[in-house]
GROMACS .gro file of C-alpha atoms in nm:
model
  272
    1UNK     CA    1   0.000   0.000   0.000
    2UNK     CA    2   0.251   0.268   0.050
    3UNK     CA    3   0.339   0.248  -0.323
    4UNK     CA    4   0.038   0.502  -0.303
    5UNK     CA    5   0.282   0.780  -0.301
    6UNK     CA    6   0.458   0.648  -0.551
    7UNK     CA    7   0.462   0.879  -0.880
    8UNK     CA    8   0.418   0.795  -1.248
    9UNK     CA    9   0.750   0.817  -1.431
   10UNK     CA   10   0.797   0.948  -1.752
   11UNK     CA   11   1.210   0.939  -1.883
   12UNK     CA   12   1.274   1.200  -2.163
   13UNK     CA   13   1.596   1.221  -2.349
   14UNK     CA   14   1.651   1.598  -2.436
   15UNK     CA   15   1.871   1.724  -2.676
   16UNK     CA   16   1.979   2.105  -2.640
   17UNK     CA   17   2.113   2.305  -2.865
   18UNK     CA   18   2.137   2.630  -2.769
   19UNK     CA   19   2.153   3.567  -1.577
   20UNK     CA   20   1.879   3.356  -1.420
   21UNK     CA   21   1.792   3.333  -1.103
   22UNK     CA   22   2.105   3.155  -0.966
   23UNK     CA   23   2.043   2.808  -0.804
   24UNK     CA   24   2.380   2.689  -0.680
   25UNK     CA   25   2.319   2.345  -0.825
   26UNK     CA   26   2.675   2.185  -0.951
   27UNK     CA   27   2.751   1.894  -1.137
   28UNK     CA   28   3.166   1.915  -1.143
   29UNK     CA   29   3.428   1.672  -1.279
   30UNK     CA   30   3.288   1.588  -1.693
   31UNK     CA   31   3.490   1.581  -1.959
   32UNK     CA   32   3.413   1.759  -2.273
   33UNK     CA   33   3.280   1.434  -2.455
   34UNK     CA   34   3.017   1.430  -2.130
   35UNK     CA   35   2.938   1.735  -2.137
   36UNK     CA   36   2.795   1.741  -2.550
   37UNK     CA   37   2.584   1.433  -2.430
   38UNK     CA   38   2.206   1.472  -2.427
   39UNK     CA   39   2.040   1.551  -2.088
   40UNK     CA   40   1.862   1.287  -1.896
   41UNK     CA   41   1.528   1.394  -1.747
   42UNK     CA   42   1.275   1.239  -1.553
   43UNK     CA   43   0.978   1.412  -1.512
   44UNK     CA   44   0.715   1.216  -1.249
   45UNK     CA   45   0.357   1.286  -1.122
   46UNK     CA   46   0.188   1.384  -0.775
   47UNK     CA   47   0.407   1.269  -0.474
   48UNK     CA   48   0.178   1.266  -0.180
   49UNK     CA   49   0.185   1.114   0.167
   50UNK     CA   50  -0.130   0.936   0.299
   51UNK     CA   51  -0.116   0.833   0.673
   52UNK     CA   52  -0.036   0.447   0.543
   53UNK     CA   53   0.282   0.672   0.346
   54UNK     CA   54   0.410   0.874   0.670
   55UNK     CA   55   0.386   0.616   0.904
   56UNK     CA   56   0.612   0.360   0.709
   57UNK     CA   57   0.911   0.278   0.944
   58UNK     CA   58   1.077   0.303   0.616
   59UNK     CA   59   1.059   0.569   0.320
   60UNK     CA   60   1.315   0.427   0.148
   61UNK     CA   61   1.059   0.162   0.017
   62UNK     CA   62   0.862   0.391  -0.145
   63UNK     CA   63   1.148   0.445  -0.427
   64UNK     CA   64   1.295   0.073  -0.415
   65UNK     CA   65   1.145   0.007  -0.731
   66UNK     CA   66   1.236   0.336  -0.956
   67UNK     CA   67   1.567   0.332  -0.793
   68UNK     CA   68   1.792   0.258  -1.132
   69UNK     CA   69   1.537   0.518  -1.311
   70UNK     CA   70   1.598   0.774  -1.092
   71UNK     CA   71   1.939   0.781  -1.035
   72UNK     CA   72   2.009   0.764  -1.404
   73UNK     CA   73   1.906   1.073  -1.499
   74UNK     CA   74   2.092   1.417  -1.465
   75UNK     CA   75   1.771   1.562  -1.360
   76UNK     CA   76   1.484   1.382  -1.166
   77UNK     CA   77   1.160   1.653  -1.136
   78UNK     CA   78   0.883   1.565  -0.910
   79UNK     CA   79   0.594   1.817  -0.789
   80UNK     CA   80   0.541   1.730  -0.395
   81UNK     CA   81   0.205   1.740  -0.314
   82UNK     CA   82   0.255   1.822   0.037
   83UNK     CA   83   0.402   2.085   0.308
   84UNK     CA   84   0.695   2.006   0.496
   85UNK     CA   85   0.626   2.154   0.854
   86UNK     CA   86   0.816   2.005   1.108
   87UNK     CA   87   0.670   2.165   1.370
   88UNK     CA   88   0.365   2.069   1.333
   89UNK     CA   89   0.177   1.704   1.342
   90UNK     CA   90   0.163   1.476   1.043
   91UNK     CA   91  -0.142   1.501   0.866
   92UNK     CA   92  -0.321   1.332   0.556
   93UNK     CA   93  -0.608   1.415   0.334
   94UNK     CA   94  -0.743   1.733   0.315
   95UNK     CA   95  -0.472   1.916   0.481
   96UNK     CA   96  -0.158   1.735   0.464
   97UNK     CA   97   0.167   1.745   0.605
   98UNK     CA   98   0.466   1.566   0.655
   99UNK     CA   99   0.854   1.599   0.812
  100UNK     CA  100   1.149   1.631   0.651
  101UNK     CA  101   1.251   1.270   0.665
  102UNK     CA  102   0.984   1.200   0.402
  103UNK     CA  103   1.139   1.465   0.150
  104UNK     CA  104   1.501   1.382   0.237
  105UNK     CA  105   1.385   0.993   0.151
  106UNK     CA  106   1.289   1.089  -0.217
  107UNK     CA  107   1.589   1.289  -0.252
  108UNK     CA  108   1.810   1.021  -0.148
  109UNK     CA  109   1.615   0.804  -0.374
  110UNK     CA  110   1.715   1.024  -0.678
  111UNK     CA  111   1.481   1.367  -0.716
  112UNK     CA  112   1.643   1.663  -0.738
  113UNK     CA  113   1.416   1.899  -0.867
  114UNK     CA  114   1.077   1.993  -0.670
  115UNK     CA  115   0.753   2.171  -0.817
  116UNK     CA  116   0.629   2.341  -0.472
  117UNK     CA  117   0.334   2.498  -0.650
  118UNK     CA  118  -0.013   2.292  -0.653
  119UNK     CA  119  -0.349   2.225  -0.485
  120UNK     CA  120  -0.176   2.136  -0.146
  121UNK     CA  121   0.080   2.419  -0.123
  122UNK     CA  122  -0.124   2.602   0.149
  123UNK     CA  123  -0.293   2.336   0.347
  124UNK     CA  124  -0.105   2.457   0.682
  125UNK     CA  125  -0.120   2.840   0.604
  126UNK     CA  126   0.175   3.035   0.600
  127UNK     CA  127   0.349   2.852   0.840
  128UNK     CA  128   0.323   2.569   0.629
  129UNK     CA  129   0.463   2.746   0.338
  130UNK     CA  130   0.747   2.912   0.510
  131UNK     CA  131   0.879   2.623   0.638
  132UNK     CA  132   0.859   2.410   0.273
  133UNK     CA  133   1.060   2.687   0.152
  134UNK     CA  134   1.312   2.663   0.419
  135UNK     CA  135   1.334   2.247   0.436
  136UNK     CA  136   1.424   2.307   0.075
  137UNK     CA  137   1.669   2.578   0.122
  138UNK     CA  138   1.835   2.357   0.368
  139UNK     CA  139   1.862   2.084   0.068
  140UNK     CA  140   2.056   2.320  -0.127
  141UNK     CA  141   2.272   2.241  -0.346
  142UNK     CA  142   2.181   1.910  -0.391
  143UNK     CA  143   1.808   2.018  -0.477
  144UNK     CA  144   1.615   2.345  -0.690
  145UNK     CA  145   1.251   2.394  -0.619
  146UNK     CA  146   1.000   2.667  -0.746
  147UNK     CA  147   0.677   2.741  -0.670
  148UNK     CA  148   0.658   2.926  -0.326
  149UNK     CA  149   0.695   3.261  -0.292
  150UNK     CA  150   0.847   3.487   0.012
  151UNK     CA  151   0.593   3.741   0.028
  152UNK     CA  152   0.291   3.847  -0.094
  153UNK     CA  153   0.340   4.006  -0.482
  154UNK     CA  154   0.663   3.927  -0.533
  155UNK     CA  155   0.729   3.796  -0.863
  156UNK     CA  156   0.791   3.466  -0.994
  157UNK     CA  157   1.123   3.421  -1.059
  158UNK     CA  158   1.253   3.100  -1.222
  159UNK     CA  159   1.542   2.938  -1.084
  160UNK     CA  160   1.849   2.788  -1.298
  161UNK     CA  161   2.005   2.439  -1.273
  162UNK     CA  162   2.350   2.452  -1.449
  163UNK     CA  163   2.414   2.096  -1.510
  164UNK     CA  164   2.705   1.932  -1.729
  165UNK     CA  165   2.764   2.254  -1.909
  166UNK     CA  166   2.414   2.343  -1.984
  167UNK     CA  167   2.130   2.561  -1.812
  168UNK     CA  168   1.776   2.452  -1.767
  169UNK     CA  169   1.561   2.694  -1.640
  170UNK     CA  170   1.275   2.615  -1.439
  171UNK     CA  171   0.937   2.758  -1.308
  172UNK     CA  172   0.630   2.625  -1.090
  173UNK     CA  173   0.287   2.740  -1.080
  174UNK     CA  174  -0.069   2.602  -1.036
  175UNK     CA  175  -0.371   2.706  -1.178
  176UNK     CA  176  -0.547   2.535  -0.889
  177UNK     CA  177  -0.531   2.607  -0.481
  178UNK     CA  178  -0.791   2.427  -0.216
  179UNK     CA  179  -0.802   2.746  -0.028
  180UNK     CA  180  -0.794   3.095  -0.211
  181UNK     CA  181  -0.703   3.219   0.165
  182UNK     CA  182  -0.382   3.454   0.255
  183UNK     CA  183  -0.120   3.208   0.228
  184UNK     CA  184  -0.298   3.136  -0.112
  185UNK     CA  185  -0.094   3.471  -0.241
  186UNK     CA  186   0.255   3.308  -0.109
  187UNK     CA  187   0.164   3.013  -0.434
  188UNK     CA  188   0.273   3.050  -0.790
  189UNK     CA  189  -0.058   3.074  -0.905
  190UNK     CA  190  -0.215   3.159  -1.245
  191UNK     CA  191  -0.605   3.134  -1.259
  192UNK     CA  192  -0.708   2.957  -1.540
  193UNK     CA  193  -0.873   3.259  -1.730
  194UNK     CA  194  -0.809   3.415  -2.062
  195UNK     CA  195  -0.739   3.704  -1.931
  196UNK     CA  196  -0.456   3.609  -1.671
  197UNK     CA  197  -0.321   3.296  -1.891
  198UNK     CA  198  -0.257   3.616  -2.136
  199UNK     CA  199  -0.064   3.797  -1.848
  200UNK     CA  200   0.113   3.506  -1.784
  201UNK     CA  201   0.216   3.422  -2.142
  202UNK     CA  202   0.396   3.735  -2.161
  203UNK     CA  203   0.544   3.687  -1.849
  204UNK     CA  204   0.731   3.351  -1.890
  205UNK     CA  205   0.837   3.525  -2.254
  206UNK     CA  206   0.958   3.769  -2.051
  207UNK     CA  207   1.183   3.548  -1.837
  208UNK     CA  208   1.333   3.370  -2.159
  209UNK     CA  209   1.452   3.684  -2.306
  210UNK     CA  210   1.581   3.804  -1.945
  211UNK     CA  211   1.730   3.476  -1.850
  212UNK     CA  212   1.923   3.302  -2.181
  213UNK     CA  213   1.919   2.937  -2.091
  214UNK     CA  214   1.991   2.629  -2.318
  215UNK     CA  215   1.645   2.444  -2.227
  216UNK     CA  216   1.348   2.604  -2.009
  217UNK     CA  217   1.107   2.389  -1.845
  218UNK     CA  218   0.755   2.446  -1.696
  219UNK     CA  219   0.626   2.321  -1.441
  220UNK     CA  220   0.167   2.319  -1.405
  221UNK     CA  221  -0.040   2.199  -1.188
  222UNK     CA  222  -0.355   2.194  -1.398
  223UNK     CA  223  -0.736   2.283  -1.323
  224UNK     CA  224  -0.846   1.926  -1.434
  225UNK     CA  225  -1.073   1.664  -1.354
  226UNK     CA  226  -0.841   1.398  -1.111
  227UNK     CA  227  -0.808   1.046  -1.296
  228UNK     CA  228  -0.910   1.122  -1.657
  229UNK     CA  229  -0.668   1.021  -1.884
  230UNK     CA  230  -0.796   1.193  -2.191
  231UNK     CA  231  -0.609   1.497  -2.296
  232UNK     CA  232  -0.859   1.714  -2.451
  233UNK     CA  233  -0.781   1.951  -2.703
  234UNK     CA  234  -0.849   2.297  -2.502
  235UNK     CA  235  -0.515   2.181  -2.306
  236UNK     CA  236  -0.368   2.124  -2.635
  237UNK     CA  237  -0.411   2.435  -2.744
  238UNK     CA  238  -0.291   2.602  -2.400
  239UNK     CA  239   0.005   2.360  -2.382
  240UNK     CA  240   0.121   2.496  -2.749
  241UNK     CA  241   0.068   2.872  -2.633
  242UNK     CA  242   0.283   2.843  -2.346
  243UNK     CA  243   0.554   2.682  -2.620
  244UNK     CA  244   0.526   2.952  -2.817
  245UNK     CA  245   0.689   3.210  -2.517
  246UNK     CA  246   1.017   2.959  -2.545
  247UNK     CA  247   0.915   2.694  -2.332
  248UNK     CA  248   1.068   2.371  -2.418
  249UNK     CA  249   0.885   2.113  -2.225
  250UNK     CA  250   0.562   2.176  -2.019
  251UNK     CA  251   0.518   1.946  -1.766
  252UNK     CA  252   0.173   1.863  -1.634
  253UNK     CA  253   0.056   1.694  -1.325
  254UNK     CA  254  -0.238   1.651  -1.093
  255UNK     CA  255  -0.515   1.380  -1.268
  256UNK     CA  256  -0.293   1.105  -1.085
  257UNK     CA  257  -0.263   0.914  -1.353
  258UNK     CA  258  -0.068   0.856  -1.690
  259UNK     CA  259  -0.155   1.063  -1.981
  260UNK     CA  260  -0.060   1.147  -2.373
  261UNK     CA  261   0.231   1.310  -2.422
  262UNK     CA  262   0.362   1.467  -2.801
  263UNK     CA  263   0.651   1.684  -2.929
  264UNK     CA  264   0.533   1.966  -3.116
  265UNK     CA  265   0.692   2.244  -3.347
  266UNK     CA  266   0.517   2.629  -3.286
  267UNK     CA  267   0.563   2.890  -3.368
  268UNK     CA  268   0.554   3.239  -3.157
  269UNK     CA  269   0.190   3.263  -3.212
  270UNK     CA  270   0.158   2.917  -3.067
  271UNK     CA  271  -0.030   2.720  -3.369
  272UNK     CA  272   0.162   2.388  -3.436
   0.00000   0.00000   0.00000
């Protein structure tokens, strides 16, 4: 049962070609033959903790499986469903929580890069919140996360993972939250209307021209029916907008399970 937590994996073999917000993420000691290989990413689903999950004597089991897939990519993304509040109790569905042994476990078990930005971001408040941000601070360098912010209005900034010679740029947001409350604002979170999908279009252009990076990659918790695995075609369309800003790969989570994936060509207007 604790294989619950466990997220879908998806491997993708990127080939890139081509002043961030500096994440001190460093991958030291390739040659130059290394370092004109492809990137290896793994980009997985929703990992969440259910009180079968945080009571374990044992996270480690959760990853003994994905183990060799994990640790054989450069880059191993996963958006965590949950706060990590130490000071305050464990807690499962609707408002969940869990300690930083839990985190450290799927760290150790290979993830390095964290989407903080979903449905769950602000089931403990801003307490919750402020103390994700710092359990992942503390994680530093070994891990980047986006998502979270440090106070209300300030703008999402996009942090970058230099890795075997290359720069990947990454951003998290949601288009969903449980609880449109105060620590709501502290959430990288687009509504999913015309009008602010527009503003936020011209924002992550924006960051591509202000941050030159070989490969950018976003991060979206979607406003979707959970369990459908249908990909209908009005996230199509929005999937091909947000490549046309310079996006490279949009990642997608929340349904909890295993859906369609394509590569596309678009251009700046966003039609394939």
């Amino acid at each position: 049962p604790f294989h619950r937590a466990l997220p879908l994996l998806i491997a993708a073999l990127v080939f890139v070609s081509g002043g961030c917000t500096s994440f001190r993420y460093e991958s030291v000691g390739h040659s130059e033959s290394e370092q004109k290989q492809p990137l290896r990413m793994n980009f997985a689903g929703d990992i969440m903790a259910h009180t079968v999950n945080f009571t374990m004597p044992d996270y480690r089991k959760i990853y003994e499986s994905v183990l060799p897939i994990l640790r054989s990519a450069d880059l191993s993304f996963g958006n965590l469903e949950i706060p990590v509040a130490d000071s305050l109790p464990l807690s499962t569905y609707p408002r969940f929580n869990v300690h930083t042994p839990y985190v450290k476990a799927a760290v150790d078990a290979g993830f390095n890069v964290f989407s903080l930005a979903n449905n769950h971001s602000n089931d403990q408040g801003p307490e919750g919140i402020i103390a994700t941000r710092s359990t992942l601070a503390s994680m530093e360098p070994r891990v980047a996360s986006s998502g979270l912010r440090a106070f209300k209005d300030q703008r999402m900034k996009p942090v970058l993972i230099p890795v075997r010679g290359k720069k990947v740029l990454f951003l998290a947001v949601t288009e969903i939250l449980n609880s449109y409350d105060a620590a709501g604002k502290l959430v990288y979170y687009v509504a999913p209307t015309e009008k602010a999908r527009t503003a936020f279009l011209a924002e992550l252009e924006k960051m591509r021209k202000e941050h030159p990076c070989d490969i950018f990659v976003l991060s979206i918790h979607l406003n979707e029916p959970e369990y459908v695995r249908t990909v209908n075609s009005d996230k199509r369309r929005w999937f091909a907008r947000i490549a046309g800003t310079g996006v490279d790969i949009v990642w997608g989570h929340h349904p909890h399970v295993m859906q369609d994936w394509e590569v596309v060509s678009v251009d700046s207007a966003g039609k394939r």
